[in-house]
């Protein structure tokens, strides 16, 4: 057997195995912080799988966005929460059948979707036109060329949705409180010596 | 068997040798960076600095390392053992693995991947985990407060760093670090992108939790911040990681803005093996210069207040880098200079 294939297979099973195991640990761990850390490990292994597929750009974006930003906030929130998690976990086992059922339904749906997979009739024509051959351009360039031509509207709409979500979050949480003393950097910086200090010549026995 | 050795053994041995060839000098550089820091600070404050151990105090880092090794590793009673031990290891490992993609000279790089700069960005954004994990698992309020500060600070400054990197990418048209260096043959990006260069340098200070942004440690109010409960080798790993990260960030600044291994004005008097040495000399000289700036800033600037730190990151650097990114893109498109265009 080819050496590259063997290494590829070993890497795949290592990444996939650790990803599944850490996925199980996310729900099995007693401590919620451990759960988040296992979630991060699962993200990492998913990124490893992307690299094996040759999708290096997606792998790096997964690490930067999910591990570097989203999971940090998760961890932040979970660490700050003051909830008795052991009490919360008491009845967790009795929901296991329901969870298993939902998982099963999702699996069946996935199988059905992939079983009925057909190419759109105009796919071959439209796919050829904007994308150069994959072997000649890098992953990033190919993705960009497709995303900013054929899917530009979808891309822009998703960006707008995120913007709306961000503004919504700000509007919901921002309260104009009364009596908050704020620092005005511009006034502080523009203060000159003349505004602040006055030199007074005090004569003896007369005061200011 | 011979076939197996040729296919698996030889590449493995070569790879391990390459890795060692980077890590061993790197750790030596870290040791002497701590020495250089003390000497530079001493010079700035008109003191002598360490001058007792060895000639000019040159063996001081070795003595410090030995002292740390001999100490006892203390794990606090309430600590979360696994996470407590994993945090310094993670910090140290992350500061080393990023070096896989740094090009020392044309072709002298372990992994010349297409997404080199994204890899560096990903690794540097992971650095926050070591600190958060340390702060949380120590079960100490000082460590925890330090960790929370670190999380907010590093996430904030990453955003503007990302925009700076994108504006460099616009000028290059590639995510590959060697291609980024090659694109600076005419002019180093520090000149045309000067504001971005300054934003990037200050962001690296914040990203490595160096003075004046070292609120994470904040010894005046948080004792020592996130690593207050650490001792011996666990502490040493944090320390090594921090300084290795400083060198890494300097290397990143050099590659992105100071022309990597290129000598100034294309000055290339040597060819062949000597040419490689010449290129690498310039690469290391630039890293040393950026590192000196790190130490210089520490000797000069007082620590920022926390709200000012956040204001600088979100209200100054983010709009500035966003504006400059749009301006760069507009300029390149208007004058048809965009790589891959036309």
mmCIF file of C-alpha atoms in Angstrom, chain A residues 28-194:
data_model
loop_
_atom_site.group_PDB
_atom_site.id
_atom_site.type_symbol
_atom_site.label_atom_id
_atom_site.label_comp_id
_atom_site.label_asym_id
_atom_site.label_seq_id
_atom_site.Cartn_x
_atom_site.Cartn_y
_atom_site.Cartn_z
ATOM 1 C CA UNK A 28 -20.779 13.523 29.676
ATOM 2 C CA UNK A 29 -18.382 15.806 31.565
ATOM 3 C CA UNK A 30 -19.580 16.820 35.024
ATOM 4 C CA UNK A 31 -17.943 20.211 35.004
ATOM 5 C CA UNK A 32 -19.333 22.646 32.380
ATOM 6 C CA UNK A 33 -15.909 24.234 31.881
ATOM 7 C CA UNK A 34 -14.554 20.809 30.991
ATOM 8 C CA UNK A 35 -17.466 20.461 28.569
ATOM 9 C CA UNK A 36 -16.437 23.653 26.768
ATOM 10 C CA UNK A 37 -12.809 22.546 26.666
ATOM 11 C CA UNK A 38 -13.874 19.250 25.100
ATOM 12 C CA UNK A 39 -15.989 21.186 22.614
ATOM 13 C CA UNK A 40 -12.854 23.093 21.627
ATOM 14 C CA UNK A 41 -11.017 19.805 21.173
ATOM 15 C CA UNK A 42 -13.844 18.621 18.909
ATOM 16 C CA UNK A 43 -13.552 21.820 16.824
ATOM 17 C CA UNK A 44 -9.848 21.233 16.512
ATOM 18 C CA UNK A 45 -10.248 17.720 15.225
ATOM 19 C CA UNK A 46 -12.881 18.888 12.757
ATOM 20 C CA UNK A 47 -10.290 21.384 11.500
ATOM 21 C CA UNK A 48 -7.823 18.508 11.189
ATOM 22 C CA UNK A 49 -10.351 16.614 9.066
ATOM 23 C CA UNK A 50 -10.738 19.686 6.834
ATOM 24 C CA UNK A 51 -6.979 19.777 6.332
ATOM 25 C CA UNK A 52 -7.040 16.103 5.327
ATOM 26 C CA UNK A 53 -9.704 16.948 2.751
ATOM 27 C CA UNK A 54 -7.426 19.647 1.334
ATOM 28 C CA UNK A 55 -9.698 22.433 2.559
ATOM 29 C CA UNK A 56 -6.953 24.318 4.381
ATOM 30 C CA UNK A 57 -8.741 27.680 4.266
ATOM 31 C CA UNK A 58 -11.876 26.281 5.903
ATOM 32 C CA UNK A 59 -9.759 24.560 8.544
ATOM 33 C CA UNK A 60 -7.996 27.787 9.503
ATOM 34 C CA UNK A 61 -11.242 29.782 9.502
ATOM 35 C CA UNK A 62 -12.837 27.135 11.719
ATOM 36 C CA UNK A 63 -10.011 27.501 14.227
ATOM 37 C CA UNK A 64 -9.944 31.304 14.071
ATOM 38 C CA UNK A 65 -13.700 31.874 14.271
ATOM 39 C CA UNK A 66 -14.982 29.015 16.403
ATOM 40 C CA UNK A 67 -12.034 28.228 18.633
ATOM 41 C CA UNK A 68 -10.441 31.673 18.725
ATOM 42 C CA UNK A 69 -13.572 33.760 19.202
ATOM 43 C CA UNK A 70 -16.841 31.887 19.776
ATOM 44 C CA UNK A 71 -15.524 29.288 22.219
ATOM 45 C CA UNK A 72 -13.656 31.979 24.188
ATOM 46 C CA UNK A 73 -16.988 33.693 24.818
ATOM 47 C CA UNK A 74 -18.583 30.347 25.732
ATOM 48 C CA UNK A 75 -15.833 29.696 28.233
ATOM 49 C CA UNK A 76 -16.096 33.238 29.533
ATOM 50 C CA UNK A 77 -19.839 32.894 30.171
ATOM 51 C CA UNK A 78 -19.666 29.391 31.621
ATOM 52 C CA UNK A 79 -16.899 30.374 34.019
ATOM 53 C CA UNK A 80 -18.842 33.413 35.207
ATOM 54 C CA UNK A 81 -22.173 31.619 35.714
ATOM 55 C CA UNK A 82 -23.015 30.970 39.312
ATOM 56 C CA UNK A 83 -25.299 27.962 38.960
ATOM 57 C CA UNK A 84 -25.154 24.700 40.829
ATOM 58 C CA UNK A 85 -24.384 22.474 37.887
ATOM 59 C CA UNK A 86 -24.423 19.225 39.825
ATOM 60 C CA UNK A 87 -28.071 19.864 40.690
ATOM 61 C CA UNK A 88 -28.715 20.688 37.058
ATOM 62 C CA UNK A 89 -27.143 17.404 36.005
ATOM 63 C CA UNK A 90 -29.242 15.266 38.340
ATOM 64 C CA UNK A 91 -31.959 14.359 35.885
ATOM 65 C CA UNK A 92 -29.776 14.501 32.785
ATOM 66 C CA UNK A 93 -29.802 10.741 32.305
ATOM 67 C CA UNK A 94 -33.573 10.506 31.964
ATOM 68 C CA UNK A 95 -33.464 12.692 28.863
ATOM 69 C CA UNK A 96 -31.034 10.297 27.182
ATOM 70 C CA UNK A 97 -33.726 8.307 25.276
ATOM 71 C CA UNK A 98 -35.230 11.516 23.876
ATOM 72 C CA UNK A 99 -31.781 12.739 22.843
ATOM 73 C CA UNK A 100 -31.003 9.421 21.220
ATOM 74 C CA UNK A 101 -34.315 9.553 19.359
ATOM 75 C CA UNK A 102 -33.590 13.053 18.011
ATOM 76 C CA UNK A 103 -30.113 11.944 16.962
ATOM 77 C CA UNK A 104 -31.569 8.952 15.167
ATOM 78 C CA UNK A 105 -34.104 11.118 13.319
ATOM 79 C CA UNK A 106 -31.335 13.486 12.221
ATOM 80 C CA UNK A 107 -29.238 10.556 11.013
ATOM 81 C CA UNK A 108 -32.150 9.139 9.002
ATOM 82 C CA UNK A 109 -32.819 12.535 7.474
ATOM 83 C CA UNK A 110 -29.170 12.922 6.505
ATOM 84 C CA UNK A 111 -29.156 9.482 4.883
ATOM 85 C CA UNK A 112 -32.355 10.328 2.996
ATOM 86 C CA UNK A 113 -30.917 13.631 1.781
ATOM 87 C CA UNK A 114 -27.689 12.059 0.583
ATOM 88 C CA UNK A 115 -29.578 9.143 -0.998
ATOM 89 C CA UNK A 116 -31.723 11.492 -3.062
ATOM 90 C CA UNK A 117 -28.764 13.718 -4.030
ATOM 91 C CA UNK A 118 -28.935 14.924 -7.628
ATOM 92 C CA UNK A 119 -27.025 17.630 -9.449
ATOM 93 C CA UNK A 120 -28.982 20.647 -10.636
ATOM 94 C CA UNK A 121 -29.330 20.478 -14.424
ATOM 95 C CA UNK A 122 -27.472 23.739 -14.985
ATOM 96 C CA UNK A 123 -24.789 22.909 -12.409
ATOM 97 C CA UNK A 124 -22.163 21.647 -14.816
ATOM 98 C CA UNK A 125 -22.466 24.722 -17.017
ATOM 99 C CA UNK A 126 -22.502 27.224 -14.177
ATOM 100 C CA UNK A 127 -19.736 25.560 -12.200
ATOM 101 C CA UNK A 128 -17.334 25.548 -15.109
ATOM 102 C CA UNK A 129 -17.716 29.193 -15.965
ATOM 103 C CA UNK A 130 -16.569 31.111 -12.865
ATOM 104 C CA UNK A 131 -14.099 28.685 -11.303
ATOM 105 C CA UNK A 132 -10.672 27.959 -12.689
ATOM 106 C CA UNK A 133 -9.442 24.366 -12.359
ATOM 107 C CA UNK A 134 -8.885 23.460 -8.711
ATOM 108 C CA UNK A 135 -5.414 22.049 -9.351
ATOM 109 C CA UNK A 136 -4.098 25.392 -10.597
ATOM 110 C CA UNK A 137 -5.378 27.824 -7.979
ATOM 111 C CA UNK A 138 -5.172 27.721 -4.222
ATOM 112 C CA UNK A 139 -8.086 26.741 -2.113
ATOM 113 C CA UNK A 140 -8.573 30.300 -0.887
ATOM 114 C CA UNK A 141 -8.574 31.834 -4.346
ATOM 115 C CA UNK A 142 -11.051 29.240 -5.697
ATOM 116 C CA UNK A 143 -13.389 29.788 -2.754
ATOM 117 C CA UNK A 144 -13.182 33.547 -3.103
ATOM 118 C CA UNK A 145 -13.779 33.439 -6.843
ATOM 119 C CA UNK A 146 -16.944 31.409 -6.320
ATOM 120 C CA UNK A 147 -18.197 33.243 -3.238
ATOM 121 C CA UNK A 148 -17.851 36.730 -4.705
ATOM 122 C CA UNK A 149 -19.366 35.909 -8.101
ATOM 123 C CA UNK A 150 -22.014 33.233 -8.084
ATOM 124 C CA UNK A 151 -23.016 33.491 -4.430
ATOM 125 C CA UNK A 152 -22.472 37.213 -3.920
ATOM 126 C CA UNK A 153 -26.117 37.913 -2.976
ATOM 127 C CA UNK A 154 -26.284 35.057 -0.492
ATOM 128 C CA UNK A 155 -22.973 36.238 0.933
ATOM 129 C CA UNK A 156 -24.149 39.826 1.301
ATOM 130 C CA UNK A 157 -27.461 38.750 2.818
ATOM 131 C CA UNK A 158 -25.731 36.604 5.426
ATOM 132 C CA UNK A 159 -23.518 39.558 6.274
ATOM 133 C CA UNK A 160 -26.575 41.795 6.652
ATOM 134 C CA UNK A 161 -28.286 39.250 8.890
ATOM 135 C CA UNK A 162 -25.248 39.180 11.156
ATOM 136 C CA UNK A 163 -25.220 42.973 11.236
ATOM 137 C CA UNK A 164 -28.905 43.047 12.193
ATOM 138 C CA UNK A 165 -28.272 40.465 14.909
ATOM 139 C CA UNK A 166 -25.419 42.550 16.269
ATOM 140 C CA UNK A 167 -27.458 45.757 16.294
ATOM 141 C CA UNK A 168 -30.344 43.866 17.891
ATOM 142 C CA UNK A 169 -28.116 42.586 20.679
ATOM 143 C CA UNK A 170 -26.806 46.090 21.316
ATOM 144 C CA UNK A 171 -30.299 47.610 21.322
ATOM 145 C CA UNK A 172 -31.609 44.965 23.708
ATOM 146 C CA UNK A 173 -28.820 45.333 26.241
ATOM 147 C CA UNK A 174 -27.921 49.018 26.054
ATOM 148 C CA UNK A 175 -29.679 50.978 28.773
ATOM 149 C CA UNK A 176 -29.286 54.725 29.026
ATOM 150 C CA UNK A 177 -28.653 55.062 32.736
ATOM 151 C CA UNK A 178 -28.931 58.397 34.463
ATOM 152 C CA UNK A 179 -26.118 59.974 36.350
ATOM 153 C CA UNK A 180 -23.239 58.015 34.851
ATOM 154 C CA UNK A 181 -20.073 60.050 34.939
ATOM 155 C CA UNK A 182 -18.125 59.451 31.790
ATOM 156 C CA UNK A 183 -14.627 60.371 30.889
ATOM 157 C CA UNK A 184 -14.409 62.697 27.897
ATOM 158 C CA UNK A 185 -11.004 62.082 26.425
ATOM 159 C CA UNK A 186 -11.181 64.992 23.976
ATOM 160 C CA UNK A 187 -11.898 67.575 26.677
ATOM 161 C CA UNK A 188 -9.137 66.126 28.818
ATOM 162 C CA UNK A 189 -6.620 66.237 26.017
ATOM 163 C CA UNK A 190 -7.608 69.711 24.869
ATOM 164 C CA UNK A 191 -7.205 71.164 28.348
ATOM 165 C CA UNK A 192 -4.430 73.704 28.373
ATOM 166 C CA UNK A 193 -2.346 75.047 31.206
ATOM 167 C CA UNK A 194 -4.288 78.306 31.167
#
